[in-house]
Structures are given as structure tokens and as C-alpha cells.
């Protein structure tokens, strides 16, 4: 693997002066990880932010095949390997000067990578199939196909977060999906993968439309107290940012019954099983801030923490429960100006070694203007849109990439004790959970007493079939 360091020069807005680094990077716990000091978090001199150059090079410095993508959610697999999922991704060939040419690359709606170690590029296995691998055909050379296939009706899927459960005594990975048809978000679904040999995945099927479509529930998942808490975004028209909302499932199985945490008109919060209206969702924002987006959640020392991106920075808030509302807002990191379109924040507890907070975020490059001399001799402004900067120019392949951070000493922000690495709530939930009862055909339907109809594949149907077997109110009906 070729190593390339891309360091964005920026002030962290930590005060009038920058502070000297305190963390000793020679610590045994940090062995094998190369970090670059960026400064301190706002108002907390002992909370130090580092670019993680090791993981930047693992994911961003690639020259063939998958070479960049949006989002980077991570899920621990049974043998300790990590499943990384991405939404829109680039595949193809990158030049020596890091130029991504359109004719040599394509994009997919999703991608998956399994990481089995931290030593070489061979520890990272791309799960997408390739259109071709022969240099004789550059039109297909290492261009990708979708990892999660489109539905028969043309719906394409972008993954959110994922979880690992036990199904009939065997491991099962569930990936929450945002489904899009003709460019519009139309469903929230779940892809299920069986796991063999500890980390080998095989698609079992896609359970479609498990929840409402206008919120991308599952941008982050936290397993706690026998539930999976699902954090999502409802875009805020005109003012930007999102309403950050939360749902939960009755068990850690993402196809079990969903409940939504809603605040009524009188300001009272409660869990409800009925699908919330848009007005209810707008009242039920659990985050603080001006224009929060990209929720990422973790638990530590008996409390819960919600991180968001807002007004060019990454913020952290806290609560005594996983559903909030969250308060005590503090700034962790000011995103460099070149990366102001930062998005898709994620937390990776399995990477934590000594209590530090491992984060990642993606960025779309900002629009730039350059000037060219016109025939009249005057300077002619040329605007290059951010998405177009991901192609053609030198180092264009370094722009739309995942950026990794480690925040060491973040506990000082809230004056709490460092009790060691972040807990991996999904791993702990998986290890603690007994064997689930064998699922009926569509256990989502089996828990739904609302009269909704399902076929035996768990798909909702609008009318009772004239003949055959279907499910209503959790019971099989035969005609």
C-alpha cells in the first residue's frame, strides 16, 4: 500500500492561541497508529484532536478498485473482523498523481469492505463484484457493481448503520437501508446477511419497508437494554440541518416492532407505536445546536453521548439515557474550511485503544472559482462545482474521502474519568444475547397487531390475496 499524507491546515478555533501537544504518541496503546496533532477541543485543554493517518491511508490512498465513498459505518463481526459499509462509492483506476478520470471510474450506490487486521491492504476485502479485471478492457477495469443489489422495481439502496444479532443460534448481520426510486427516498428497509467462518457474508434477503420513508433512521444505531436505538434525520426546510429523532425496536432485531420517541404539543415525551406525523417529528428533536446533522451515538461510564456536525464543526452532547434529549453541547473539532461540506459522521468504538474517541466524517469539496484570461484581455471567472472537483485534476481522488480523527482525553470536557476503551455496544449485546426464537415468516408482521398485511417474505401487501397464505395481525391466514 502506498502511503500518502494529506494534512489540511486549519485553526481549530480553540481560542486565541494554539496549545502544545500533551499526549505521548509513543505509548504502547498507540503502537502502529500514526497520528497528527490538530489542537484541542474548545474549552478543554486536555481534549486533544489528532488526524488518524493510518486509517486515512487504509481507505483514502487506493489506486485500483474501490477508491473512495460516502459514509463509513462499522460493525464488529463474530471473529473480531469489522464490516465497513459505504453509500455512493467510486470504483476504477487512479493515476500516480491521484487523478480520478471519469472514463476510468464509475460510481455505485453502495459498497462493503471487511477488515481482518491493521497491517496491510490485504487486510481489507472489498465485497463488491467488479465489472472486469483485465487491463485489455479499460471500460470495465476494476469498475464496481453494487454490493447490495437493486430491487426488481428499480429501487436502489444506500446503507445506513448495521448490527449483529443471533438468529436461530447463528450470527446474522442486519444493515439498515435507505431505498431510492427515481431519485426520491421511498423506503427504510433491512438487508440481512448470514455469517460463516467468522466474517464471510452471504446475502439472505432484504426486508422492505420496515419503517417510514421520510427519515433515515439508522444513520446511527446503539444497542442498549435489549433494544436497538435508531437515530435519524428529518431535513429542516429553508434553514438547513436536520431534526434529529430516535426510534427503537422491541428487541435488537431490526425487524421487530418499532417505536418512536415523540414529544406531544404539551411538551410531554413518550414512546408510541403509531407512525409519527411530520409535525410530531419536528417537535421531537433530541439534539441541541443551530443546524445539527449526522447523529453518531456512544455510551461511556453509564452515560450517553450524541455527536453531530453543525455550522462547520463536530459537537458533542450528553444525556443520562440513550434517547435524550441531549444537552451540555461542546465543540470537539472545527472542520477545515476546505471541508465545510462535512457530513456522515460516525463513531467506531472498536478502534478505541485507551479511551480515546475514534470518529470519521466525509466531505464533499466546496465550489471554487478560478480566472482565465478572455479574448478581451479581462479576467473571466470559472466556477467549478464541488462534485466536479472529484474528477480530472491532480489529487482529485483525495477530496471526497473519509477523514478519521481520534480525540484523546475527551473525557475532560465533562470532567469524567477515563475508564478505558469505548465499549462496543453491538458486540456486548451480541455476546450477551441468548439464542433468539426461530423467526416466523416475517416476525415483523408477527408483532404487528395493526391489521397490516404481509406475504411470507415479510413484504407488506395492500390487499388480501384471493388464494394462498398471508399474515394478518401476526397470524397466518390460508385461502
Coordinates of C-alpha atoms in Angstrom, one line a residue:
X1 CA 0.0 0.0 0.0
X2 CA 1.3 3.4 -0.9
X3 CA 1.4 5.9 1.9
X4 CA 0.2 9.4 1.3
X5 CA -0.3 12.0 4.0
X6 CA -2.9 14.7 3.3
X7 CA -2.9 17.2 6.1
X8 CA -5.4 20.1 6.0
X9 CA -4.0 23.2 7.5
X10 CA -6.6 24.8 9.7
X11 CA -7.1 26.5 13.0
X12 CA -9.3 24.5 15.4
X13 CA -10.9 27.6 16.8
X14 CA -9.8 26.6 20.3
X15 CA -9.1 30.1 21.5
X16 CA -6.7 32.8 20.6
X17 CA -3.6 30.6 20.7
X18 CA -2.8 27.0 19.8
X19 CA -1.7 24.7 22.6
X20 CA 1.2 22.4 22.7
X21 CA 0.6 18.7 22.4
X22 CA 0.5 16.8 25.7
X23 CA -0.2 13.2 24.6
X24 CA 2.8 10.9 24.3
X25 CA 2.3 9.2 21.0
X26 CA 5.0 6.6 21.9
X27 CA 2.5 4.9 24.3
X28 CA 2.2 1.2 23.8
X29 CA -1.5 1.5 23.4
X30 CA -1.0 3.7 20.3
X31 CA 1.6 1.4 18.7
X32 CA 1.1 1.0 14.9
X33 CA -1.2 4.1 14.7
X34 CA 0.3 7.3 13.1
X35 CA -1.4 10.4 14.4
X36 CA -1.1 14.1 13.5
X37 CA -1.8 16.7 16.2
X38 CA -4.5 19.2 15.3
X39 CA -5.1 21.0 18.6
X40 CA -7.5 20.9 21.5
X41 CA -11.3 20.9 21.7
X42 CA -13.0 24.1 22.7
X43 CA -12.6 24.9 26.4
X44 CA -10.9 21.6 27.2
X45 CA -7.1 21.8 27.1
X46 CA -6.7 18.1 27.8
X47 CA -9.0 17.0 25.0
X48 CA -6.6 16.7 22.1
X49 CA -7.6 16.0 18.5
X50 CA -5.5 14.0 16.1
X51 CA -5.8 13.1 12.4
X52 CA -5.6 9.3 12.2
X53 CA -3.1 9.0 9.2
X54 CA -3.1 5.2 9.4
X55 CA -6.8 4.8 8.7
X56 CA -6.6 7.7 6.1
X57 CA -4.1 5.6 4.2
X58 CA -6.1 2.4 4.6
X59 CA -9.1 3.9 3.0
X60 CA -8.2 7.0 1.1
X61 CA -4.9 6.1 -0.6
X62 CA -6.1 3.5 -3.2
X63 CA -5.2 3.2 -6.8
X64 CA -7.4 0.4 -8.1
X65 CA -10.9 -0.9 -7.3
X66 CA -12.8 0.9 -4.5
X67 CA -11.1 4.3 -4.1
X68 CA -13.5 6.4 -2.1
X69 CA -17.0 6.6 -0.8
X70 CA -19.6 8.4 1.3
X71 CA -20.1 7.3 4.9
X72 CA -18.1 4.8 6.9
X73 CA -20.2 2.9 9.4
X74 CA -18.5 0.0 11.1
X75 CA -19.8 -3.2 12.7
X76 CA -17.8 -5.8 14.6
X77 CA -18.3 -9.4 13.2
X78 CA -18.2 -12.6 15.3
X79 CA -14.4 -13.2 14.8
X80 CA -13.5 -9.6 15.6
X81 CA -13.2 -8.5 12.0
X82 CA -15.0 -5.3 11.0
X83 CA -17.7 -4.7 8.4
X84 CA -17.4 -1.2 6.8
X85 CA -20.4 0.0 4.8
X86 CA -20.4 2.9 2.4
X87 CA -23.1 4.7 0.3
X88 CA -22.1 6.2 -3.1
X89 CA -18.7 4.9 -3.9
X90 CA -16.0 5.3 -6.6
X91 CA -14.5 2.3 -8.4
X92 CA -11.8 2.1 -11.1
X93 CA -8.3 3.3 -11.7
X94 CA -6.4 6.2 -10.1
X95 CA -3.3 7.7 -11.7
X96 CA 0.0 8.1 -10.0
X97 CA -0.7 11.8 -9.4
X98 CA -4.0 10.9 -7.7
X99 CA -6.2 11.9 -10.6
X100 CA -9.6 10.3 -10.9
X101 CA -10.7 10.2 -14.5
X102 CA -14.4 9.8 -15.3
X103 CA -13.8 7.4 -18.2
X104 CA -11.7 5.1 -15.9
X105 CA -14.1 5.2 -12.9
X106 CA -17.7 4.6 -12.1
X107 CA -19.9 5.0 -9.0
X108 CA -22.1 2.6 -7.2
X109 CA -24.9 3.2 -4.7
X110 CA -23.3 1.1 -2.0
X111 CA -20.1 -0.8 -1.0
X112 CA -18.9 -3.1 1.7
X113 CA -15.4 -3.8 2.9
X114 CA -14.4 -6.4 5.5
X115 CA -11.3 -5.6 7.6
X116 CA -9.5 -8.5 9.2
X117 CA -6.4 -6.7 10.5
X118 CA -4.4 -3.5 10.6
X119 CA -1.2 -4.5 8.8
X120 CA -1.6 -4.3 5.0
X121 CA -4.1 -3.6 2.3
X122 CA -4.6 -7.4 2.1
X123 CA -6.5 -7.0 5.4
X124 CA -9.3 -5.1 3.6
X125 CA -11.5 -7.2 1.3
X126 CA -13.9 -5.3 -0.9
X127 CA -17.3 -7.2 -1.1
X128 CA -18.5 -5.6 -4.4
X129 CA -18.0 -7.6 -7.6
X130 CA -16.1 -6.0 -10.4
X131 CA -17.3 -5.5 -14.0
X132 CA -13.9 -6.7 -15.1
X133 CA -10.2 -7.1 -14.1
X134 CA -8.4 -7.3 -17.4
X135 CA -6.3 -4.3 -18.5
X136 CA -7.2 -5.1 -22.0
X137 CA -10.7 -3.7 -21.3
X138 CA -10.3 -0.3 -19.6
X139 CA -14.1 0.3 -19.9
X140 CA -14.6 -2.3 -17.2
X141 CA -11.3 -2.5 -15.4
X142 CA -12.0 -2.7 -11.7
X143 CA -15.2 -0.7 -12.1
X144 CA -17.7 -1.8 -9.5
X145 CA -21.1 -3.3 -9.2
X146 CA -23.5 -2.7 -6.2
X147 CA -22.8 -4.8 -3.2
X148 CA -26.5 -4.6 -2.2
X149 CA -28.5 -5.3 -5.4
X150 CA -31.3 -3.1 -6.6
X151 CA -34.9 -4.4 -6.2
X152 CA -36.9 -5.6 -9.1
X153 CA -38.9 -2.4 -9.2
X154 CA -35.6 -0.4 -9.7
X155 CA -35.3 0.7 -6.0
X156 CA -31.6 1.2 -5.2
X157 CA -30.2 1.1 -1.7
X158 CA -27.7 3.2 0.3
X159 CA -26.7 1.7 3.6
X160 CA -27.0 3.3 7.0
X161 CA -25.6 1.7 10.1
X162 CA -25.7 -2.1 10.8
X163 CA -26.0 -4.5 13.7
X164 CA -25.1 -8.1 14.5
X165 CA -27.7 -10.4 16.1
X166 CA -28.3 -14.1 16.6
X167 CA -30.9 -15.8 14.5
X168 CA -31.7 -19.4 15.2
X169 CA -28.4 -19.6 17.1
X170 CA -26.4 -18.3 14.2
X171 CA -24.9 -14.8 13.6
X172 CA -26.9 -12.5 11.3
X173 CA -25.8 -9.1 10.1
X174 CA -28.6 -6.6 9.6
X175 CA -27.9 -3.4 7.5
X176 CA -30.5 -0.6 7.6
X177 CA -31.1 0.7 4.1
X178 CA -32.4 3.9 2.6
X179 CA -34.2 3.0 -0.6
X180 CA -34.5 5.4 -3.5
X181 CA -36.7 5.2 -6.6
X182 CA -36.3 7.7 -9.4
X183 CA -34.1 9.8 -7.1
X184 CA -36.7 10.0 -4.2
X185 CA -36.3 8.3 -0.9
X186 CA -39.1 5.8 -0.7
X187 CA -38.4 3.3 2.0
X188 CA -36.4 2.2 5.0
X189 CA -35.5 -1.5 4.7
X190 CA -33.2 -4.1 6.1
X191 CA -30.6 -6.2 4.3
X192 CA -29.8 -9.5 6.1
X193 CA -26.5 -11.4 5.8
X194 CA -25.6 -14.8 7.1
X195 CA -22.1 -15.1 8.5
X196 CA -19.8 -18.1 8.1
X197 CA -16.2 -18.6 9.2
X198 CA -16.5 -15.6 11.4
X199 CA -16.6 -12.8 8.8
X200 CA -17.8 -14.2 5.4
X201 CA -21.1 -12.7 4.4
X202 CA -23.9 -14.0 2.2
X203 CA -27.0 -12.0 1.4
X204 CA -30.0 -13.8 2.8
X205 CA -32.6 -11.2 1.7
X206 CA -34.0 -7.7 2.0
X207 CA -36.9 -7.0 4.3
X208 CA -38.5 -4.0 2.7
X209 CA -40.3 -1.0 4.2
X210 CA -39.9 -1.7 7.9
X211 CA -40.5 1.9 8.8
X212 CA -41.5 5.3 7.4
X213 CA -39.5 6.6 4.5
X214 CA -39.0 10.4 5.2
X215 CA -36.5 9.8 8.0
X216 CA -33.2 7.9 7.5
X217 CA -33.5 6.0 10.8
X218 CA -30.3 4.0 11.4
X219 CA -27.8 6.8 10.5
X220 CA -26.5 5.5 13.8
X221 CA -27.5 2.5 15.9
X222 CA -26.9 2.0 19.6
X223 CA -27.8 -1.4 21.2
X224 CA -28.8 -0.9 24.9
X225 CA -31.1 -2.5 27.4
X226 CA -32.4 -5.1 24.9
X227 CA -33.3 -2.6 22.3
X228 CA -31.7 -1.2 19.2
X229 CA -31.9 2.6 19.3
X230 CA -32.1 4.1 15.8
X231 CA -31.1 7.7 15.2
X232 CA -32.2 9.5 12.1
X233 CA -32.6 12.9 10.4
X234 CA -35.6 14.8 9.1
X235 CA -34.3 17.6 6.9
X236 CA -35.2 21.2 8.0
X237 CA -36.5 23.1 5.0
X238 CA -35.0 26.6 4.3
X239 CA -32.8 26.8 7.4
X240 CA -30.6 23.7 6.8
X241 CA -29.6 21.0 9.2
X242 CA -32.0 18.4 10.5
X243 CA -34.3 17.4 13.2
X244 CA -32.5 14.6 15.0
X245 CA -35.1 12.0 16.0
X246 CA -34.9 8.5 17.5
X247 CA -36.8 5.2 17.3
X248 CA -36.2 1.8 18.8
X249 CA -37.0 -1.8 18.1
X250 CA -38.6 -4.1 20.7
X251 CA -35.5 -6.3 20.6
X252 CA -32.1 -5.8 19.0
X253 CA -33.6 -7.4 15.8
X254 CA -34.2 -4.5 13.4
X255 CA -37.3 -6.2 12.0
X256 CA -39.0 -6.4 15.4
X257 CA -41.7 -3.9 16.3
X258 CA -40.7 -0.2 16.0
X259 CA -41.5 2.5 18.5
X260 CA -40.9 6.3 18.1
X261 CA -39.9 8.8 20.7
X262 CA -42.3 11.7 20.3
X263 CA -43.0 14.9 22.1
X264 CA -46.6 16.0 22.1
X265 CA -48.0 19.5 21.8
X266 CA -47.8 20.0 25.6
X267 CA -44.1 19.1 25.7
X268 CA -44.5 15.6 27.1
X269 CA -42.3 12.8 25.7
X270 CA -43.4 9.2 25.2
X271 CA -42.8 6.1 23.1
X272 CA -45.5 5.4 20.6
X273 CA -46.0 2.6 18.1
X274 CA -48.1 4.5 15.6
X275 CA -46.1 6.2 12.8
X276 CA -45.4 9.8 13.8
X277 CA -46.6 12.6 11.6
X278 CA -44.2 15.2 10.3
X279 CA -45.4 17.7 12.8
X280 CA -44.7 15.2 15.6
X281 CA -41.2 14.6 14.3
X282 CA -40.4 18.3 14.1
X283 CA -41.4 18.6 17.8
X284 CA -39.3 15.6 18.7
X285 CA -35.8 16.9 18.0
X286 CA -33.4 15.4 20.6
X287 CA -30.3 17.4 19.6
X288 CA -29.2 20.9 20.5
X289 CA -27.5 23.3 18.2
X290 CA -28.2 25.6 15.2
X291 CA -28.3 23.2 12.3
X292 CA -27.3 19.8 13.6
X293 CA -27.0 16.8 11.3
X294 CA -25.2 13.4 11.1
X295 CA -26.0 11.9 14.5
X296 CA -23.5 9.5 16.0
X297 CA -24.0 8.0 19.4
X298 CA -22.0 6.1 22.0
X299 CA -22.2 5.1 25.7
X300 CA -19.4 5.6 28.2
X301 CA -19.3 5.3 32.0
X302 CA -23.0 4.9 32.4
X303 CA -23.9 8.0 30.3
X304 CA -24.8 8.5 26.6
X305 CA -23.2 10.9 24.1
X306 CA -24.5 12.3 20.9
X307 CA -22.1 13.8 18.4
X308 CA -23.3 15.9 15.4
X309 CA -22.0 18.1 12.7
X310 CA -23.2 21.7 12.9
X311 CA -22.0 25.0 11.4
X312 CA -18.6 23.7 10.3
X313 CA -17.7 21.8 13.4
X314 CA -18.2 18.5 15.2
X315 CA -20.1 18.8 18.5
X316 CA -20.7 16.5 21.5
X317 CA -23.7 16.5 23.9
X318 CA -24.7 14.2 26.7
X319 CA -27.7 12.5 28.3
X320 CA -28.5 10.0 31.1
X321 CA -30.4 7.8 28.7
X322 CA -30.0 6.7 25.1
X323 CA -33.0 8.7 23.8
X324 CA -32.2 12.1 25.2
X325 CA -32.9 14.9 24.8
X326 CA -29.1 15.6 24.8
X327 CA -27.6 18.8 26.2
X328 CA -24.3 20.1 27.5
X329 CA -23.1 21.0 24.0
X330 CA -19.3 21.3 23.5
X331 CA -17.2 21.7 20.3
X332 CA -14.9 18.8 19.6
X333 CA -13.3 19.9 16.4
X334 CA -13.7 22.7 13.8
X335 CA -13.6 21.2 10.3
X336 CA -11.1 22.9 8.0
X337 CA -12.6 25.4 5.6
X338 CA -11.9 23.3 2.6
X339 CA -14.1 20.6 4.2
X340 CA -17.1 22.8 5.2
X341 CA -19.5 20.5 3.4
X342 CA -18.6 17.8 6.0
X343 CA -21.2 15.1 6.6
X344 CA -21.9 11.5 7.6
X345 CA -20.3 11.5 11.0
X346 CA -19.7 8.1 12.5
X347 CA -18.1 6.7 15.7
X348 CA -16.0 3.5 15.7
X349 CA -15.8 2.1 19.3
X350 CA -13.9 -1.0 18.2
X351 CA -10.9 1.2 17.2
X352 CA -10.7 2.8 20.7
X353 CA -7.5 1.7 22.5
X354 CA -7.0 3.8 25.5
X355 CA -10.4 5.6 26.0
X356 CA -10.0 7.9 23.0
X357 CA -13.0 8.7 20.8
X358 CA -12.5 7.5 17.2
X359 CA -14.5 9.4 14.7
X360 CA -14.9 9.6 11.0
X361 CA -16.6 12.0 8.7
X362 CA -16.9 12.6 4.9
X363 CA -16.6 15.8 3.0
X364 CA -17.7 17.0 -0.4
X365 CA -15.3 19.6 -1.7
X366 CA -16.5 23.2 -1.8
X367 CA -17.1 25.1 -5.1
X368 CA -14.0 27.0 -6.2
X369 CA -13.5 29.9 -8.7
X370 CA -10.5 30.4 -10.9
X371 CA -9.9 33.0 -13.5
X372 CA -8.9 32.7 -17.2
X373 CA -8.0 35.5 -19.5
X374 CA -10.7 36.2 -22.0
X375 CA -10.1 37.3 -25.6
X376 CA -10.8 40.9 -24.5
X377 CA -8.0 40.6 -22.0
X378 CA -10.3 40.7 -19.0
X379 CA -10.2 38.0 -16.3
X380 CA -13.1 35.5 -16.8
X381 CA -14.3 33.7 -13.6
X382 CA -14.7 30.0 -14.0
X383 CA -16.7 28.2 -11.2
X384 CA -16.0 24.5 -10.6
X385 CA -18.7 22.8 -8.6
X386 CA -17.7 20.7 -5.7
X387 CA -18.8 17.3 -7.1
X388 CA -16.9 18.0 -10.4
X389 CA -13.7 18.5 -8.4
X390 CA -13.7 14.8 -7.6
X391 CA -12.5 14.2 -11.2
X392 CA -9.8 15.2 -13.6
X393 CA -7.4 17.4 -11.6
X394 CA -4.3 16.2 -9.8
X395 CA -5.2 14.9 -6.4
X396 CA -8.9 14.9 -7.2
X397 CA -9.1 11.4 -5.7
X398 CA -8.1 12.9 -2.3
X399 CA -11.1 15.1 -2.0
X400 CA -14.3 13.2 -1.4
X401 CA -12.9 10.8 1.2
X402 CA -13.4 9.5 4.7
X403 CA -11.4 11.5 7.3
X404 CA -10.5 9.8 10.6
X405 CA -10.0 11.5 13.9
X406 CA -9.0 10.3 17.4
X407 CA -10.0 12.6 20.3
X408 CA -7.7 11.7 23.2
X409 CA -8.8 13.0 26.7
X410 CA -12.3 13.9 25.5
X411 CA -13.5 12.9 29.0
X412 CA -12.1 16.1 30.4
X413 CA -14.8 18.0 28.6
X414 CA -17.3 16.7 31.1
X415 CA -14.8 16.1 34.0
X416 CA -15.4 12.3 33.9
X417 CA -12.9 9.5 34.5
X418 CA -11.2 7.7 31.7
X419 CA -12.2 4.1 32.4
X420 CA -10.6 2.6 29.3
X421 CA -11.6 2.0 25.6
X422 CA -15.1 2.8 24.4
X423 CA -17.5 -0.1 24.9
X424 CA -18.7 -1.7 21.6
X425 CA -22.4 -1.8 22.4
X426 CA -23.2 -4.1 19.5
X427 CA -20.5 -6.6 20.4
X428 CA -21.6 -6.6 24.0
X429 CA -25.2 -7.0 23.1
X430 CA -24.4 -9.9 20.7
X431 CA -22.4 -11.8 23.2
X432 CA -24.9 -11.3 26.0
X433 CA -28.0 -12.2 23.9
X434 CA -29.3 -15.7 24.1
X435 CA -30.5 -17.6 21.1
X436 CA -33.5 -15.8 19.5
X437 CA -36.6 -17.8 18.9
X438 CA -36.8 -19.1 15.4
X439 CA -38.4 -16.4 13.3
X440 CA -41.8 -16.9 11.8
X441 CA -42.1 -15.8 8.2
X442 CA -42.0 -12.1 8.8
X443 CA -41.6 -11.7 12.6
X444 CA -42.1 -8.0 11.9
X445 CA -45.6 -8.9 10.9
X446 CA -46.0 -11.3 13.8
X447 CA -45.5 -8.4 16.2
X448 CA -47.8 -6.1 14.4
X449 CA -51.4 -6.1 15.5
X450 CA -52.5 -3.1 13.4
X451 CA -54.1 -5.2 10.6
X452 CA -51.3 -4.7 8.2
X453 CA -51.0 -7.5 5.7
X454 CA -47.7 -9.3 4.8
X455 CA -46.7 -12.0 2.4
X456 CA -44.4 -14.9 3.6
X457 CA -41.3 -12.9 2.7
X458 CA -42.2 -10.2 5.1
X459 CA -43.3 -7.7 2.5
X460 CA -46.3 -5.5 3.1
X461 CA -49.2 -6.0 0.7
X462 CA -52.1 -3.7 0.2
X463 CA -54.9 -6.3 -0.3
X464 CA -55.6 -9.8 0.8
X465 CA -54.7 -12.3 -2.0
X466 CA -57.5 -14.3 -3.5
X467 CA -55.6 -17.6 -2.9
X468 CA -52.5 -18.6 -0.9
X469 CA -51.0 -17.8 2.5
X470 CA -50.5 -14.4 4.0
X471 CA -50.1 -12.9 7.5
X472 CA -52.5 -10.5 9.3
X473 CA -52.3 -9.4 12.9
X474 CA -49.4 -11.8 13.4
X475 CA -51.3 -14.9 12.3
X476 CA -51.0 -17.0 9.2
X477 CA -54.1 -16.9 7.0
X478 CA -54.7 -19.5 4.3
X479 CA -57.2 -19.1 1.5

